[in-house]
Coordinates of C-alpha atoms and ligand atoms in Angstrom, one line a residue:
X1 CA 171.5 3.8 182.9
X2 CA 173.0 4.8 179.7
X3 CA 171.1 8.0 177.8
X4 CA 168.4 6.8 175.2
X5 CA 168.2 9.8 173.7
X6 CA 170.4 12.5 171.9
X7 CA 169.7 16.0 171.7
X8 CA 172.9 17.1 169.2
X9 CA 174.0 20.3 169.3
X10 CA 177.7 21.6 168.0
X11 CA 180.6 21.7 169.9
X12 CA 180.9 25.3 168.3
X13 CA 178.0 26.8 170.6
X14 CA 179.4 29.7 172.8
X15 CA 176.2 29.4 175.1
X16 CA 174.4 26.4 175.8
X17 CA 171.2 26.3 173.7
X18 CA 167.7 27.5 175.9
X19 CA 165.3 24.7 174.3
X20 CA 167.8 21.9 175.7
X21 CA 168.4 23.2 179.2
X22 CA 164.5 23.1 179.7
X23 CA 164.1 19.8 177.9
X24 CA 167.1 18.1 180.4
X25 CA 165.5 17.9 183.2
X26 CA 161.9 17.0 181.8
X27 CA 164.1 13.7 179.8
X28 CA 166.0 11.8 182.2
X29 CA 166.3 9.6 179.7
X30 CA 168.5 12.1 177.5
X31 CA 171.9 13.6 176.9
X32 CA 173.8 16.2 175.0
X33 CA 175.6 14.6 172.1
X34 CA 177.7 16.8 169.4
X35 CA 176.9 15.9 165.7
X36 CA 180.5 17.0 165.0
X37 CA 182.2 14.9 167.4
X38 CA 183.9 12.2 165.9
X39 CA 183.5 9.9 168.8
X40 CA 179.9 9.6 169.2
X41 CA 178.8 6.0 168.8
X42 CA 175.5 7.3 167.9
X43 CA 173.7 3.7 167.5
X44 CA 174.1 3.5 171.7
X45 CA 171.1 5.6 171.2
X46 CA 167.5 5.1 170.1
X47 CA 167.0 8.5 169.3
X48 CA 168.7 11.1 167.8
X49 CA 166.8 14.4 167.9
X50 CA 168.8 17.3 166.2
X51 CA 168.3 20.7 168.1
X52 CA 171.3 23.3 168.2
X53 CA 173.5 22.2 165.5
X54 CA 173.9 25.8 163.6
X55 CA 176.7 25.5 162.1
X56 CA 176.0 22.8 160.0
X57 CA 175.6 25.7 156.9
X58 CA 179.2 25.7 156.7
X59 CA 179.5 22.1 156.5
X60 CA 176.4 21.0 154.3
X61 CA 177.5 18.0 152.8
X62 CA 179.6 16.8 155.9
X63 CA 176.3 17.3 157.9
X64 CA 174.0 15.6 155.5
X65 CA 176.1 12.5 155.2
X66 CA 176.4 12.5 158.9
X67 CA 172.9 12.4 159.3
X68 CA 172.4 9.5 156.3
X69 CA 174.8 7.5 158.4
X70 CA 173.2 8.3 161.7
X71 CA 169.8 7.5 160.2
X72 CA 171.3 3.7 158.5
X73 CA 172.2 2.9 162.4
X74 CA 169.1 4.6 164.6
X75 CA 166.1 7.0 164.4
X76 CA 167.0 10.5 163.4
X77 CA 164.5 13.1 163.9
X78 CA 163.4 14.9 162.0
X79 CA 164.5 12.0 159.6
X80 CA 167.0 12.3 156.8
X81 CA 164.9 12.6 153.8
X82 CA 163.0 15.9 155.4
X83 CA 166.7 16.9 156.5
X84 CA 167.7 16.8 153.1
X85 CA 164.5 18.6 151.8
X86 CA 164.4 21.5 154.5
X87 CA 168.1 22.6 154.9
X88 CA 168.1 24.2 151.3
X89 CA 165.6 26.9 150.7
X90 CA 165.1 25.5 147.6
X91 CA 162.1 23.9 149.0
X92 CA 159.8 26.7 148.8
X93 CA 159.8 26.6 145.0
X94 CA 158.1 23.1 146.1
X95 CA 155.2 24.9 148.6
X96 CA 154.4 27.3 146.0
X97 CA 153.8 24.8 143.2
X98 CA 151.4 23.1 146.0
X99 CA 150.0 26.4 145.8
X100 CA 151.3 27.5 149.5
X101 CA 151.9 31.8 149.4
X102 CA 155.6 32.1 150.1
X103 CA 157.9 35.4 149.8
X104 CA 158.0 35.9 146.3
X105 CA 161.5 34.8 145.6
X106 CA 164.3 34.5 142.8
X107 CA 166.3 32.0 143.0
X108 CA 169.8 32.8 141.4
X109 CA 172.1 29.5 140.8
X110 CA 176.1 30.6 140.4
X111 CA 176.7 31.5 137.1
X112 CA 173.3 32.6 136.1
X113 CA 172.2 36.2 135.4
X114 CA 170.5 38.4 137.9
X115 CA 167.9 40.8 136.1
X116 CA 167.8 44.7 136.3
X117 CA 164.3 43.9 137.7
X118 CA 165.2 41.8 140.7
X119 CA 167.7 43.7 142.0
X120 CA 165.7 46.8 142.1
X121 CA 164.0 48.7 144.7
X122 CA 163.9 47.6 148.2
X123 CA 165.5 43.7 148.3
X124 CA 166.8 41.3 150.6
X125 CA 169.7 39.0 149.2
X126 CA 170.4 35.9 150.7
X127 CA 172.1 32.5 150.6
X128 CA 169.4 29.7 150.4
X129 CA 171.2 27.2 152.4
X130 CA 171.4 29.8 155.4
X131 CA 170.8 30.2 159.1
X132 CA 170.6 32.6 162.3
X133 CA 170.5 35.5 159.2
X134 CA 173.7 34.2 158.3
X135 CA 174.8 35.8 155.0
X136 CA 171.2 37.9 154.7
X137 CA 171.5 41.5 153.1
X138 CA 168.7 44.4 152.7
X139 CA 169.3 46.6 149.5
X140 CA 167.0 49.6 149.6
X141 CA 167.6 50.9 145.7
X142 CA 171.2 49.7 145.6
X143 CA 170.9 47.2 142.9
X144 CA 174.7 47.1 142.1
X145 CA 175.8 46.4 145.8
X146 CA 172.9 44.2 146.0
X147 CA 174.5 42.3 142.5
X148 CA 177.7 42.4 144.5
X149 CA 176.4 40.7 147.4
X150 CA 174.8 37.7 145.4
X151 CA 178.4 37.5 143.2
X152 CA 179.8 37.5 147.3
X153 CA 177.1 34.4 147.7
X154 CA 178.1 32.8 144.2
X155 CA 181.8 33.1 144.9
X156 CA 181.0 30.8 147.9
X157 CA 179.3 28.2 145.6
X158 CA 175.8 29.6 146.8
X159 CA 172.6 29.7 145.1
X160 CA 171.2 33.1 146.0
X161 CA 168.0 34.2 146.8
X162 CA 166.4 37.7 145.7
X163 CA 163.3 38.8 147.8
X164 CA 161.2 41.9 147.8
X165 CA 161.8 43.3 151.2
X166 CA 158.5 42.7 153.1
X167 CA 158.2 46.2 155.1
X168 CA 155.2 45.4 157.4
X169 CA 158.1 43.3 159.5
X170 CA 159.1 46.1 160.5
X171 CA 156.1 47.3 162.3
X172 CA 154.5 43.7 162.9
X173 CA 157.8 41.0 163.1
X174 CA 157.7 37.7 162.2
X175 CA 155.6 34.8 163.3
X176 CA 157.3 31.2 164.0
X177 CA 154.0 28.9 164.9
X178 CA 155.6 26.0 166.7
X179 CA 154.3 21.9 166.4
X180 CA 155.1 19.5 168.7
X181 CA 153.7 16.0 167.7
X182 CA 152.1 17.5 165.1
X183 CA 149.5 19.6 167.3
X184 CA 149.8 23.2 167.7
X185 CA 151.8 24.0 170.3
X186 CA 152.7 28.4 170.4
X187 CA 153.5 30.6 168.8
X188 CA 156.2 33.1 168.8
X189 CA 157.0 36.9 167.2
X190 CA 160.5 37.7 166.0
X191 CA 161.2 41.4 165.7
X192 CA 162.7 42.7 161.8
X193 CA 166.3 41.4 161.6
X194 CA 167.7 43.3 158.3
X195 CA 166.5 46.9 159.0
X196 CA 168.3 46.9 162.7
X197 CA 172.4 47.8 163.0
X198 CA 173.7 43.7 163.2
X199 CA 177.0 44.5 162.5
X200 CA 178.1 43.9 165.7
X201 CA 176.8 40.1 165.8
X202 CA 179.4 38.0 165.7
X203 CA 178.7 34.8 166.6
X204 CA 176.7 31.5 165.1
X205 CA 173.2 33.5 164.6
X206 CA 172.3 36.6 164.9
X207 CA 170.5 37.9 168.4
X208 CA 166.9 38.3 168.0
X209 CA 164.3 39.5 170.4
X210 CA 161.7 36.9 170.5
X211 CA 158.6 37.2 172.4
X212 CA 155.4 35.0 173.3
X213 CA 152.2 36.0 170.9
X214 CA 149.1 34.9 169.5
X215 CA 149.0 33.6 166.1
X216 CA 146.2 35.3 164.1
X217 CA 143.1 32.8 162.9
X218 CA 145.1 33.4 158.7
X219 CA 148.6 32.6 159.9
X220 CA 147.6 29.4 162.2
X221 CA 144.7 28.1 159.4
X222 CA 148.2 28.5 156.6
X223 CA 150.9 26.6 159.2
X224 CA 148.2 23.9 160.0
X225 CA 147.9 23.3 155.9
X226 CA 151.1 22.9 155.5
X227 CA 152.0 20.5 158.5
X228 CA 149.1 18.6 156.6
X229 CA 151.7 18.7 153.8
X230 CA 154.5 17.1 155.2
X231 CA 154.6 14.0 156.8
X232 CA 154.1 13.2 160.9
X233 CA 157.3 14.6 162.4
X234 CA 158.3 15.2 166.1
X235 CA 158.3 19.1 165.7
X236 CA 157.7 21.9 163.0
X237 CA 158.3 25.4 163.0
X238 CA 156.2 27.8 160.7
X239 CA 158.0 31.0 159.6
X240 CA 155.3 33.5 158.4
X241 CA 155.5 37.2 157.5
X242 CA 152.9 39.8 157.1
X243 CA 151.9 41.0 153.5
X244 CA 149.1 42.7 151.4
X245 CA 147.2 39.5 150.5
X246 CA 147.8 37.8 154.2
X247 CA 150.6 35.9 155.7
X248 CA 153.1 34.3 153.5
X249 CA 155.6 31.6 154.5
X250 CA 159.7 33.1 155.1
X251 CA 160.7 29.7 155.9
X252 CA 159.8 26.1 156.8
X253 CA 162.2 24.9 160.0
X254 CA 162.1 21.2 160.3
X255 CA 166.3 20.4 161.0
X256 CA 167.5 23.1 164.1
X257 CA 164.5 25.3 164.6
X258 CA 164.8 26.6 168.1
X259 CA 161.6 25.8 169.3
X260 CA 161.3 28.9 172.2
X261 CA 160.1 26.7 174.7
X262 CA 160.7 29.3 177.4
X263 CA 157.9 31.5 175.9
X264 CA 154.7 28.8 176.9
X265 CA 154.6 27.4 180.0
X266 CA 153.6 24.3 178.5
X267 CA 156.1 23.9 175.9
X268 CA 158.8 22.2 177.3
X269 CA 156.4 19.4 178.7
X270 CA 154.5 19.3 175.8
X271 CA 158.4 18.7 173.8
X272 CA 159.7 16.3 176.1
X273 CA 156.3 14.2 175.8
X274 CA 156.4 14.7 172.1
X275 CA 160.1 13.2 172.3
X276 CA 159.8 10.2 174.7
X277 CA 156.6 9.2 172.7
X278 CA 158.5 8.6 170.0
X279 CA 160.5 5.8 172.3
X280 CA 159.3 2.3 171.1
Ligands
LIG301 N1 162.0 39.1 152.3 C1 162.2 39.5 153.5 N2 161.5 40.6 154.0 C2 161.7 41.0 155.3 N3 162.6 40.5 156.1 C3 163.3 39.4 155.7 C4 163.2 38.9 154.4 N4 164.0 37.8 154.3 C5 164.7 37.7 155.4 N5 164.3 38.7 156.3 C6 164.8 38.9 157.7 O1 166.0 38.2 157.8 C7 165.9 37.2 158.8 C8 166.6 35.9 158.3 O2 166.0 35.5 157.1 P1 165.5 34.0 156.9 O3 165.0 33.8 155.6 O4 164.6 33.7 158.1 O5 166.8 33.1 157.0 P2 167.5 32.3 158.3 O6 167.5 30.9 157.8 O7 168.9 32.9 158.3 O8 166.7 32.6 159.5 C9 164.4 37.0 159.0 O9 164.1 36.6 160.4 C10 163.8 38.4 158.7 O10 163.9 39.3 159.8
LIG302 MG1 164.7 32.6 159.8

C-alpha cells in the first residue's frame, strides 16, 4: 500500500532524526520524504507533516515556495500561512503586541543603526530567521564585536536580533512545553547553549542536552495562552526562559520543532495519534 503520509526531513541530515524513528513504527501508514528532493510527487500523499528539515534557513525562500506549492496540491502541516508566520522571528513583535512577555528584543533590519544602548552589557546577537543556534552570539560588554557580528548577519541579508542575555539559563535552562493536537503533551529542559565552548559543533544544529522535566504552574498557564492564540495545529512547541517577572517566551516552534518524543513515554503514541487523526 503506498505511504499516506510524509514526515519530510532533508537529505542534508548526518543522523536520522530521533522524533521520526519513534513515530515509524507507531504510523504504518507513513514514510520519509525529503522536502529538497526534486522528485517527490508530494500530492501521492494526504499528508505532509514537516519534521527534520533544518536546513531550510539557508534556503528561506526556496523552502517557503516549496511548502506554498505543497500546500496548493495536499495538506501541509503545520500549514503554509503559520509556516510563513513562524520561520522568521519577526513574529514575536506580533505576541508582545497581544501582550505575550517575550525576551526583550531589538530588531535590527540591514542597513539600520544599532544603538550604543543595545549593544551594551551582556547581549546575545542573532539572526531572526535562525535554527539549531545557528548564527547565535553572546557579547558580555563587547559592544564593538557584538556590532561586528550583526554587520556579519546584515552582510548575509539578515535582520538581526539584539537580546539582553537572560543569565538564570544558566542555572535553570530552557523550557520547550510540547502540544500535540492541541493538548499538553511534556515538557522538556534545554541546558544554556551560548555560555558553553560550541565551537566545535559543526553540523546542522548545535548539540544540546535535553532532558525530561516538569513545567512550572507560570510557564504551562503562558504556553496554554498562547496555543489559545494560534489556530488548531497538529503540534506546538513553547520555548520559555526564566526571568525576574516570570517566564518569558525565546521562541514559538511551529515549522521543525523536534518534538523530544523520547523523553515521555507517552509522546510518541500520543504524536502518531495526533497525526493519523488528522487522516480524513
Ligand atoms: N536572550 C537569550 N538569553 C539567553 N540565552 C539565549 C538567548 N537567546 C538565545 N539563547 C540561547 O541560544 C539558543 C538558541 O537561540 P534561539 O533563539 O532558541 O534560536 P534557535 O532558533 O537557533 O534555536 C537558545 O536555546 C539559548 O540557549
Ligand atoms: Mg531555540
Amino acid at each position: 500500500m503506498p505511504a499516506r503520509i510524509a514526515l519530510v526531513s532533508t537529505r542534508h541530515l548526518d543522523t536520522p532524526d530521533v522524533d521520526e524513528e519513534l513515530l515509524l513504527p507507531l504510523l504504518p501508514e507513513a514514510q520519509i520524504a525529503y522536502w529538497d528532493d526534486p522528485d517527490t510527487d508530494w500530492a501521492a500523499y494526504e499528508l505532509v507533516i514537516l519534521r527534520s528539515t533544518w536546513n531550510y534557513t539557508e534556503h528561506l525562500s526556496e523552502f517557503l515556495a516549496w511548502a506554498t506549492r505543497v500546500s496548493q496540491v495536499t495538506r501541509l502541516v503545520n500549514p503554509v500561512e503559520i509556516v510563513e508566520w513562524n520561520t522568521d522571528k519577526r513574529y514575536l513583535a506580533d505576541l508582545a503586541e497581544r501582550g505575550i512577555p517575550i525576551v526583550s528584543t531589538t530588531f535590527v533590519a540591514p542597513g539600520e543603526e544599532i544603538t550604543p544602548d543595545a549593544v551594551a552589557g551582556h547581549v546575545v546577537v542573532k539572526p531572526s530567521v535562525g535554527a539549531g543556534s545557528k548564527g547565535a552570539k553572546l557579547f558580555d560588554g563587547q559592544p564593538e564585536e557584538a556590532r561586528a557580528h550583526a554587520a556579519a548577519l546584515h552582510n548575509d541579508g539578515a535582520t538581526v536580533m539584539i537580546q539582553p542575555y537572560q543569565k538564570a539559563v544558566d542555572e535553570q535552562g530552557e523550557t520547550a512545553l510540547i502540544f500535540l493536537g492541541g493538548r499538553f503533551s511534556h515538557a522538556a529542559r534545554k541546558a544554556a547553549i551560548l555560555s558553553r565552548d560550541m565551537s566545535w559543533s559543526t553540523g546542522l544544529y548545535a548539540d544540546e542536552k535535553v532532558v525530561p522535566t516538569e513545567a512550572t504552574p507560570e510557564e504551562l498557564e503562558l504556553a496554554e495562552r498562547i496555543v489559545a492564540e494560534l489556530p488548531d495545529l497538529a503540534y506546538t512547541r513553547v520555548d520559555l526562559l526564566p526571568s525576574d517577572n516570570g517566564p518569558v517566551v525565546l521562541e514559538l516552534e511551529l515549522t521543525e520543532p523536534s518534538l523530544f518524543l523520547a523523553l515521555h513515554p507517552q509522546a510518541p503514541a500520543t504524536a502518531a495519534a495526533a497525526f493519523r487523526a488528522l487522516l480524513v
